[in-house]
mmCIF file of C-alpha atoms and ligand atoms in Angstrom:
data_model
loop_
_atom_site.group_PDB
_atom_site.id
_atom_site.type_symbol
_atom_site.label_atom_id
_atom_site.label_comp_id
_atom_site.label_asym_id
_atom_site.label_seq_id
_atom_site.Cartn_x
_atom_site.Cartn_y
_atom_site.Cartn_z
ATOM 1 C CA MET A 1 15.907 -13.234 9.620
ATOM 2 C CA SER A 2 16.156 -9.483 10.616
ATOM 3 C CA SER A 3 12.804 -7.723 10.467
ATOM 4 C CA LYS A 4 13.964 -5.948 7.109
ATOM 5 C CA GLN A 5 14.564 -9.052 5.468
ATOM 6 C CA HIS A 6 11.355 -10.407 6.656
ATOM 7 C CA VAL A 7 9.610 -7.333 4.990
ATOM 8 C CA LYS A 8 11.622 -7.817 1.686
ATOM 9 C CA ARG A 9 10.494 -11.357 1.532
ATOM 10 C CA VAL A 10 6.741 -10.553 2.176
ATOM 11 C CA TRP A 11 7.020 -8.351 -0.873
ATOM 12 C CA THR A 12 9.146 -10.480 -3.084
ATOM 13 C CA VAL A 13 7.436 -13.938 -2.928
ATOM 14 C CA GLY A 14 4.276 -14.167 -4.771
ATOM 15 C CA SER A 15 3.635 -11.865 -8.000
ATOM 16 C CA TYR A 16 2.591 -8.147 -7.000
ATOM 17 C CA SER A 17 3.102 -7.491 -10.656
ATOM 18 C CA ASP A 18 -0.312 -9.481 -11.238
ATOM 19 C CA ILE A 19 -1.904 -7.553 -8.380
ATOM 20 C CA GLY A 20 -0.534 -3.925 -8.903
ATOM 21 C CA PRO A 21 -2.586 -3.216 -11.834
ATOM 22 C CA ASN A 22 -5.756 -3.662 -10.076
ATOM 23 C CA PHE A 23 -4.921 -0.425 -8.119
ATOM 24 C CA LEU A 24 -4.123 1.765 -11.089
ATOM 25 C CA PRO A 25 -7.399 3.937 -10.520
ATOM 26 C CA MET A 26 -6.384 4.399 -6.923
ATOM 27 C CA ALA A 27 -2.980 5.633 -8.172
ATOM 28 C CA ALA A 28 -4.715 8.024 -10.770
ATOM 29 C CA HIS A 29 -7.101 9.344 -7.956
ATOM 30 C CA LEU A 30 -3.971 9.883 -5.502
ATOM 31 C CA VAL A 31 -1.888 11.885 -8.289
ATOM 32 C CA GLU A 32 -4.950 14.051 -9.306
ATOM 33 C CA ALA A 33 -5.962 14.682 -5.857
ATOM 34 C CA ALA A 34 -2.386 15.928 -4.893
ATOM 35 C CA GLY A 35 -2.513 18.297 -7.947
ATOM 36 C CA VAL A 36 0.772 16.664 -9.393
ATOM 37 C CA GLY A 37 2.001 18.989 -12.181
ATOM 38 C CA ARG A 38 4.901 19.924 -14.484
ATOM 39 C CA ASP A 39 8.393 20.581 -12.843
ATOM 40 C CA GLN A 40 7.470 19.543 -9.321
ATOM 41 C CA HIS A 41 9.484 17.364 -7.291
ATOM 42 C CA VAL A 42 7.508 14.391 -6.138
ATOM 43 C CA LEU A 43 8.259 11.424 -3.964
ATOM 44 C CA ASP A 44 6.391 8.034 -4.228
ATOM 45 C CA VAL A 45 6.832 6.048 -0.970
ATOM 46 C CA GLY A 46 6.490 2.153 -1.200
ATOM 47 C CA CYS A 47 6.422 2.796 -4.988
ATOM 48 C CA GLY A 48 5.959 -0.858 -5.680
ATOM 49 C CA THR A 49 5.736 -1.429 -9.534
ATOM 50 C CA GLY A 50 5.639 2.163 -10.267
ATOM 51 C CA ASN A 51 1.841 2.926 -10.504
ATOM 52 C CA VAL A 52 2.026 6.320 -8.800
ATOM 53 C CA ALA A 53 5.605 7.251 -9.783
ATOM 54 C CA ILE A 54 4.977 6.581 -13.571
ATOM 55 C CA SER A 55 1.471 8.544 -13.270
ATOM 56 C CA ALA A 56 3.123 11.378 -11.852
ATOM 57 C CA ALA A 57 6.318 11.408 -14.363
ATOM 58 C CA ARG A 58 3.702 11.352 -17.183
ATOM 59 C CA ARG A 59 2.330 14.721 -15.803
ATOM 60 C CA GLY A 60 5.825 16.268 -16.223
ATOM 61 C CA ALA A 61 6.958 15.917 -12.579
ATOM 62 C CA HIS A 62 10.548 14.945 -11.290
ATOM 63 C CA VAL A 63 9.751 11.877 -9.689
ATOM 64 C CA THR A 64 11.774 9.511 -7.058
ATOM 65 C CA GLY A 65 10.122 6.323 -6.538
ATOM 66 C CA LEU A 66 11.372 4.707 -3.173
ATOM 67 C CA ASP A 67 10.746 0.984 -1.960
ATOM 68 C CA ILE A 68 12.164 -1.368 0.383
ATOM 69 C CA THR A 69 12.073 -4.269 -1.884
ATOM 70 C CA PRO A 70 14.695 -4.562 -4.743
ATOM 71 C CA ASP A 71 12.472 -6.722 -6.848
ATOM 72 C CA MET A 72 9.578 -4.215 -6.889
ATOM 73 C CA LEU A 73 12.263 -1.505 -8.004
ATOM 74 C CA GLU A 74 13.110 -3.976 -10.816
ATOM 75 C CA ASN A 75 9.775 -4.182 -12.036
ATOM 76 C CA ALA A 76 9.192 -0.340 -11.535
ATOM 77 C CA ARG A 77 12.014 0.280 -13.764
ATOM 78 C CA GLU A 78 10.819 -2.211 -16.527
ATOM 79 C CA ASN A 79 7.344 -0.460 -16.445
ATOM 80 C CA ALA A 80 9.126 2.964 -16.777
ATOM 81 C CA ALA A 81 11.062 1.791 -19.712
ATOM 82 C CA ILE A 82 7.711 0.562 -21.545
ATOM 83 C CA ALA A 83 6.310 4.078 -20.809
ATOM 84 C CA GLY A 84 9.469 5.774 -22.395
ATOM 85 C CA LEU A 85 10.324 7.564 -18.933
ATOM 86 C CA ASP A 86 13.923 7.442 -18.342
ATOM 87 C CA ARG A 87 14.311 10.304 -15.789
ATOM 88 C CA ILE A 88 12.489 8.791 -12.811
ATOM 89 C CA ASP A 89 14.943 8.129 -9.917
ATOM 90 C CA TRP A 90 14.425 4.608 -8.260
ATOM 91 C CA GLN A 91 16.034 4.318 -4.920
ATOM 92 C CA GLU A 92 15.827 1.490 -2.225
ATOM 93 C CA GLY A 93 15.047 2.734 1.230
ATOM 94 C CA ASP A 94 12.877 2.427 4.129
ATOM 95 C CA ALA A 95 9.862 4.679 4.919
ATOM 96 C CA THR A 96 10.919 5.043 8.391
ATOM 97 C CA ASP A 97 14.243 6.396 7.554
ATOM 98 C CA LEU A 98 14.029 8.314 4.147
ATOM 99 C CA PRO A 99 17.425 8.955 2.436
ATOM 100 C CA PHE A 100 16.657 12.477 1.679
ATOM 101 C CA GLU A 101 17.461 15.981 3.115
ATOM 102 C CA ASP A 102 14.670 17.713 4.769
ATOM 103 C CA ASP A 103 12.119 19.852 2.653
ATOM 104 C CA THR A 104 13.222 18.123 -0.728
ATOM 105 C CA PHE A 105 9.721 17.544 -2.219
ATOM 106 C CA ASP A 106 7.095 19.490 -3.219
ATOM 107 C CA VAL A 107 4.634 16.552 -3.070
ATOM 108 C CA SER A 108 5.035 13.120 -1.232
ATOM 109 C CA LEU A 109 2.783 10.488 -1.986
ATOM 110 C CA SER A 110 2.226 6.770 -1.112
ATOM 111 C CA CYS A 111 -0.553 4.432 -2.418
ATOM 112 C CA VAL A 112 -1.090 1.606 -0.017
ATOM 113 C CA GLY A 113 2.647 1.740 0.774
ATOM 114 C CA HIS A 114 3.815 3.634 3.615
ATOM 115 C CA MET A 115 0.838 2.040 5.518
ATOM 116 C CA PHE A 116 3.034 -0.945 5.971
ATOM 117 C CA ALA A 117 5.979 0.608 7.556
ATOM 118 C CA ASN A 118 6.972 0.175 11.217
ATOM 119 C CA PRO A 119 6.717 2.090 13.393
ATOM 120 C CA PRO A 120 3.974 4.254 11.861
ATOM 121 C CA ASP A 121 4.888 7.425 13.859
ATOM 122 C CA ALA A 122 8.347 7.273 12.121
ATOM 123 C CA ALA A 123 6.703 6.771 8.650
ATOM 124 C CA ALA A 124 4.491 9.984 9.448
ATOM 125 C CA SER A 125 7.255 12.291 10.528
ATOM 126 C CA GLU A 126 9.492 11.275 7.580
ATOM 127 C CA LEU A 127 6.807 12.056 5.163
ATOM 128 C CA VAL A 128 6.423 15.298 6.714
ATOM 129 C CA ARG A 129 10.208 16.046 7.167
ATOM 130 C CA VAL A 130 11.136 15.443 3.510
ATOM 131 C CA THR A 131 8.277 17.657 2.300
ATOM 132 C CA ARG A 132 8.743 21.272 1.935
ATOM 133 C CA PRO A 133 6.543 23.638 4.056
ATOM 134 C CA GLY A 134 3.498 24.510 1.962
ATOM 135 C CA GLY A 135 3.993 21.331 -0.003
ATOM 136 C CA ARG A 136 1.561 18.591 -0.086
ATOM 137 C CA LEU A 137 1.150 15.013 1.228
ATOM 138 C CA ALA A 138 -1.184 12.486 -0.073
ATOM 139 C CA PHE A 139 -1.664 8.885 0.594
ATOM 140 C CA THR A 140 -4.117 6.004 0.588
ATOM 141 C CA SER A 141 -4.870 3.043 2.893
ATOM 142 C CA TRP A 142 -7.392 0.442 3.035
ATOM 143 C CA THR A 143 -10.227 1.389 5.570
ATOM 144 C CA PRO A 144 -10.600 -0.575 8.571
ATOM 145 C CA ARG A 145 -14.009 -2.057 7.165
ATOM 146 C CA SER A 146 -12.376 -2.834 3.788
ATOM 147 C CA VAL A 147 -12.071 -6.459 2.545
ATOM 148 C CA VAL A 148 -8.232 -6.752 3.315
ATOM 149 C CA PRO A 149 -8.734 -6.149 6.922
ATOM 150 C CA ALA A 150 -11.612 -8.341 6.978
ATOM 151 C CA MET A 151 -9.488 -11.142 5.559
ATOM 152 C CA ALA A 152 -6.699 -10.235 7.770
ATOM 153 C CA LYS A 153 -9.078 -10.696 10.797
ATOM 154 C CA VAL A 154 -9.940 -14.220 9.525
ATOM 155 C CA LEU A 155 -6.093 -15.117 9.233
ATOM 156 C CA GLN A 156 -5.631 -14.053 12.598
ATOM 157 C CA GLU A 157 -7.762 -16.301 14.124
ATOM 158 C CA TYR A 158 -5.634 -19.093 12.647
ATOM 159 C CA LEU A 159 -2.348 -17.861 13.610
ATOM 160 C CA PRO A 160 -0.458 -18.126 16.909
ATOM 161 C CA PRO A 161 -1.016 -15.088 19.352
ATOM 162 C CA ASN A 162 1.714 -12.423 18.567
ATOM 163 C CA PRO A 163 1.902 -10.210 21.658
ATOM 164 C CA ASP A 164 4.532 -7.940 19.787
ATOM 165 C CA ALA A 165 2.402 -7.487 16.825
ATOM 166 C CA PRO A 166 2.421 -3.911 15.410
ATOM 167 C CA ASP A 167 -0.531 -1.814 14.947
ATOM 168 C CA PRO A 168 -2.433 -2.995 11.932
ATOM 169 C CA PRO A 169 -1.617 -1.241 8.816
ATOM 170 C CA PHE A 170 -5.170 -0.300 7.873
ATOM 171 C CA LEU A 171 -5.262 2.166 10.834
ATOM 172 C CA TRP A 172 -3.816 4.780 8.267
ATOM 173 C CA GLY A 173 -7.294 4.357 6.804
ATOM 174 C CA ASP A 174 -8.965 5.807 9.996
ATOM 175 C CA ALA A 175 -9.278 9.657 9.925
ATOM 176 C CA ASP A 176 -8.746 10.049 13.889
ATOM 177 C CA VAL A 177 -5.556 7.930 13.747
ATOM 178 C CA VAL A 178 -4.079 10.007 10.871
ATOM 179 C CA ARG A 179 -4.926 13.239 12.449
ATOM 180 C CA GLU A 180 -3.081 12.160 15.567
ATOM 181 C CA ARG A 181 -0.061 10.724 13.614
ATOM 182 C CA LEU A 182 0.409 13.759 11.560
ATOM 183 C CA GLY A 183 -0.210 16.079 14.428
ATOM 184 C CA ASP A 184 1.422 19.425 14.176
ATOM 185 C CA GLY A 185 3.276 18.649 11.087
ATOM 186 C CA VAL A 186 0.446 19.568 8.897
ATOM 187 C CA ALA A 187 -1.598 22.877 8.580
ATOM 188 C CA THR A 188 -4.463 21.354 6.509
ATOM 189 C CA LEU A 189 -6.015 18.013 6.356
ATOM 190 C CA SER A 190 -8.754 16.450 4.330
ATOM 191 C CA PHE A 191 -10.125 12.907 3.595
ATOM 192 C CA ALA A 192 -11.874 11.194 0.741
ATOM 193 C CA THR A 193 -13.029 7.641 0.114
ATOM 194 C CA GLY A 194 -12.627 5.465 -2.844
ATOM 195 C CA VAL A 195 -13.284 1.932 -4.042
ATOM 196 C CA VAL A 196 -11.241 -0.106 -6.411
ATOM 197 C CA GLU A 197 -13.190 -3.015 -8.210
ATOM 198 C CA GLN A 198 -10.927 -6.076 -8.397
ATOM 199 C CA VAL A 199 -12.665 -8.315 -10.983
ATOM 200 C CA ALA A 200 -13.101 -12.196 -9.993
ATOM 201 C CA LEU A 201 -15.226 -14.840 -10.914
ATOM 202 C CA SER A 202 -16.602 -15.561 -7.516
ATOM 203 C CA PRO A 203 -15.364 -14.972 -3.805
ATOM 204 C CA ALA A 204 -13.400 -18.147 -3.835
ATOM 205 C CA HIS A 205 -11.607 -16.954 -6.984
ATOM 206 C CA TYR A 206 -10.586 -13.942 -5.264
ATOM 207 C CA TRP A 207 -9.145 -15.754 -2.285
ATOM 208 C CA GLU A 208 -7.271 -18.092 -4.709
ATOM 209 C CA GLY A 209 -5.643 -14.940 -6.117
ATOM 210 C CA ALA A 210 -4.715 -13.687 -2.691
ATOM 211 C CA ARG A 211 -3.568 -17.147 -1.570
ATOM 212 C CA THR A 212 -1.138 -17.611 -4.495
ATOM 213 C CA GLN A 213 -0.035 -13.997 -5.667
ATOM 214 C CA SER A 214 -0.020 -11.891 -2.222
ATOM 215 C CA GLY A 215 3.244 -12.184 -0.346
ATOM 216 C CA LEU A 216 1.479 -11.099 2.756
ATOM 217 C CA PHE A 217 -0.838 -14.214 2.655
ATOM 218 C CA ILE A 218 1.657 -16.402 1.399
ATOM 219 C CA VAL A 219 4.048 -15.861 4.111
ATOM 220 C CA ALA A 220 1.448 -15.709 6.914
ATOM 221 C CA LEU A 221 0.073 -19.011 5.763
ATOM 222 C CA GLU A 222 3.327 -20.545 6.351
ATOM 223 C CA ASN A 223 2.405 -20.364 9.925
ATOM 224 C CA VAL A 224 -1.051 -22.185 9.609
ATOM 225 C CA GLU A 225 -1.130 -25.949 10.319
ATOM 226 C CA GLU A 226 -2.039 -27.533 6.923
ATOM 227 C CA ASP A 227 -4.995 -29.353 8.334
ATOM 228 C CA ALA A 228 -6.684 -26.159 9.187
ATOM 229 C CA PHE A 229 -6.497 -25.050 5.519
ATOM 230 C CA PRO A 230 -9.983 -26.185 4.399
ATOM 231 C CA ALA A 231 -11.703 -24.345 7.406
ATOM 232 C CA LEU A 232 -9.481 -21.297 6.888
ATOM 233 C CA ARG A 233 -10.550 -21.123 3.211
ATOM 234 C CA GLU A 234 -14.406 -21.546 3.996
ATOM 235 C CA ASP A 235 -14.033 -18.679 6.531
ATOM 236 C CA MET A 236 -12.106 -16.617 3.958
ATOM 237 C CA ILE A 237 -14.872 -16.938 1.280
ATOM 238 C CA GLU A 238 -17.614 -16.203 3.904
ATOM 239 C CA ALA A 239 -15.614 -13.028 4.673
ATOM 240 C CA ILE A 240 -15.086 -11.938 1.266
ATOM 241 C CA GLU A 241 -18.883 -12.763 -0.032
ATOM 242 C CA PRO A 242 -20.166 -9.335 1.356
ATOM 243 C CA TYR A 243 -17.705 -7.289 -0.600
ATOM 244 C CA PHE A 244 -18.628 -9.199 -3.878
ATOM 245 C CA ASP A 245 -20.758 -7.490 -6.252
ATOM 246 C CA ASP A 246 -22.700 -9.983 -8.545
ATOM 247 C CA GLY A 247 -23.614 -7.145 -10.946
ATOM 248 C CA LYS A 248 -19.803 -6.509 -11.778
ATOM 249 C CA ASN A 249 -18.365 -9.871 -10.883
ATOM 250 C CA ALA A 250 -15.884 -7.885 -8.830
ATOM 251 C CA VAL A 251 -14.833 -7.505 -5.066
ATOM 252 C CA SER A 252 -15.036 -3.700 -3.787
ATOM 253 C CA MET A 253 -11.898 -2.602 -2.039
ATOM 254 C CA GLU A 254 -12.452 0.484 -0.073
ATOM 255 C CA TYR A 255 -9.638 2.947 0.688
ATOM 256 C CA ARG A 256 -9.101 6.177 2.425
ATOM 257 C CA LEU A 257 -7.432 9.008 0.611
ATOM 258 C CA THR A 258 -5.531 11.529 2.954
ATOM 259 C CA GLU A 259 -4.359 14.732 1.617
ATOM 260 C CA ALA A 260 -2.556 17.354 3.710
ATOM 261 C CA THR A 261 -0.373 20.652 3.496
ATOM 262 C CA VAL A 262 2.835 20.395 5.287
ATOM 263 C CA GLU A 263 3.173 23.186 8.131
HETATM 264 C C1 SAM B 301 0.636 -3.046 -1.582
HETATM 265 S S1 SAM B 301 2.223 -2.632 -2.249
HETATM 266 C C2 SAM B 301 1.839 -1.073 -3.038
HETATM 267 C C3 SAM B 301 2.772 -0.698 -4.121
HETATM 268 C C4 SAM B 301 2.325 0.505 -4.901
HETATM 269 N N1 SAM B 301 2.332 1.767 -4.198
HETATM 270 C C5 SAM B 301 1.011 0.323 -5.652
HETATM 271 O O1 SAM B 301 0.251 1.169 -5.591
HETATM 272 O O2 SAM B 301 0.819 -0.561 -6.366
HETATM 273 C C6 SAM B 301 3.225 -2.243 -0.711
HETATM 274 C C7 SAM B 301 4.757 -1.516 -1.246
HETATM 275 O O3 SAM B 301 5.318 -0.880 -0.137
HETATM 276 C C8 SAM B 301 6.539 -1.430 0.109
HETATM 277 N N2 SAM B 301 7.158 -1.387 1.521
HETATM 278 C C9 SAM B 301 6.510 -2.169 2.638
HETATM 279 N N3 SAM B 301 7.081 -1.702 3.663
HETATM 280 C C10 SAM B 301 7.917 -0.670 3.331
HETATM 281 C C11 SAM B 301 9.015 0.340 4.090
HETATM 282 N N4 SAM B 301 9.142 -0.119 5.250
HETATM 283 N N5 SAM B 301 9.505 1.238 3.331
HETATM 284 C C12 SAM B 301 9.351 1.335 2.089
HETATM 285 N N6 SAM B 301 8.680 0.637 1.421
HETATM 286 C C13 SAM B 301 7.894 -0.412 1.993
HETATM 287 C C14 SAM B 301 6.537 -2.821 -0.439
HETATM 288 O O4 SAM B 301 7.802 -3.385 -0.751
HETATM 289 C C15 SAM B 301 5.499 -2.679 -1.659
HETATM 290 O O5 SAM B 301 6.157 -2.328 -2.765
#
């Protein structure tokens, strides 16, 4: 299986349409921070089921939603139809090789989307390339100290070592790494931090959701010996526990929002 097929499979198995709605406040934060407005040309990279693209289109922007996974785009189209938005341009494509001319967009956005593309430097330069000079870039990523990287660390301990593993996606949530990756492509750069609260009855329920709904975990678990599952489950629940807020019955998921003006 090619690496592109693998990526598509990761984002097709499970049920992202059950996970995506948890991230709606982050999508709203991103669209607001980027100042999306009427008649702007806006790109949403790794648009998934359409959270950002549809939020931007509701503000009167001309929106293109791009994703590598056809099933996500199918879901996004259904969501746009429910919202009564028939002018969003949905396109299949890769964040590292965007199918657009230079300087096409006023605003390019990605909500925990382009962070999964490899190599990350290509994803960075493509975002800059397709955005017009003076236009804006904004994206979110889980921070390195967030719950998702904490769970990925546990998983790593149960997987065979992989010397060819790419950089961890959540480095896009580290301001120093972002500064380096965007380099001279941007004239201004600022960062904000936000949290989405994902409701769950307990840390174990949160793990149950991730294990059964998230393609990232479902596919990775295929490489874990079944007799290691009980220990892995225990370690996962322990890793999730510090992020669980008993006062809200929710897991706090911290993200970094980067906003930049293109040079
Ligand atoms: C965590 S989901 C986020 C979806 C959406 N932005 C949201 O906020 O709910 C990550 C998305 O990135 C897409 N993706 C992963 N790698 C990609 C790549 N190289 N190019 C384009 N999209 C990619 C996946 O198909 C998936 O829809």
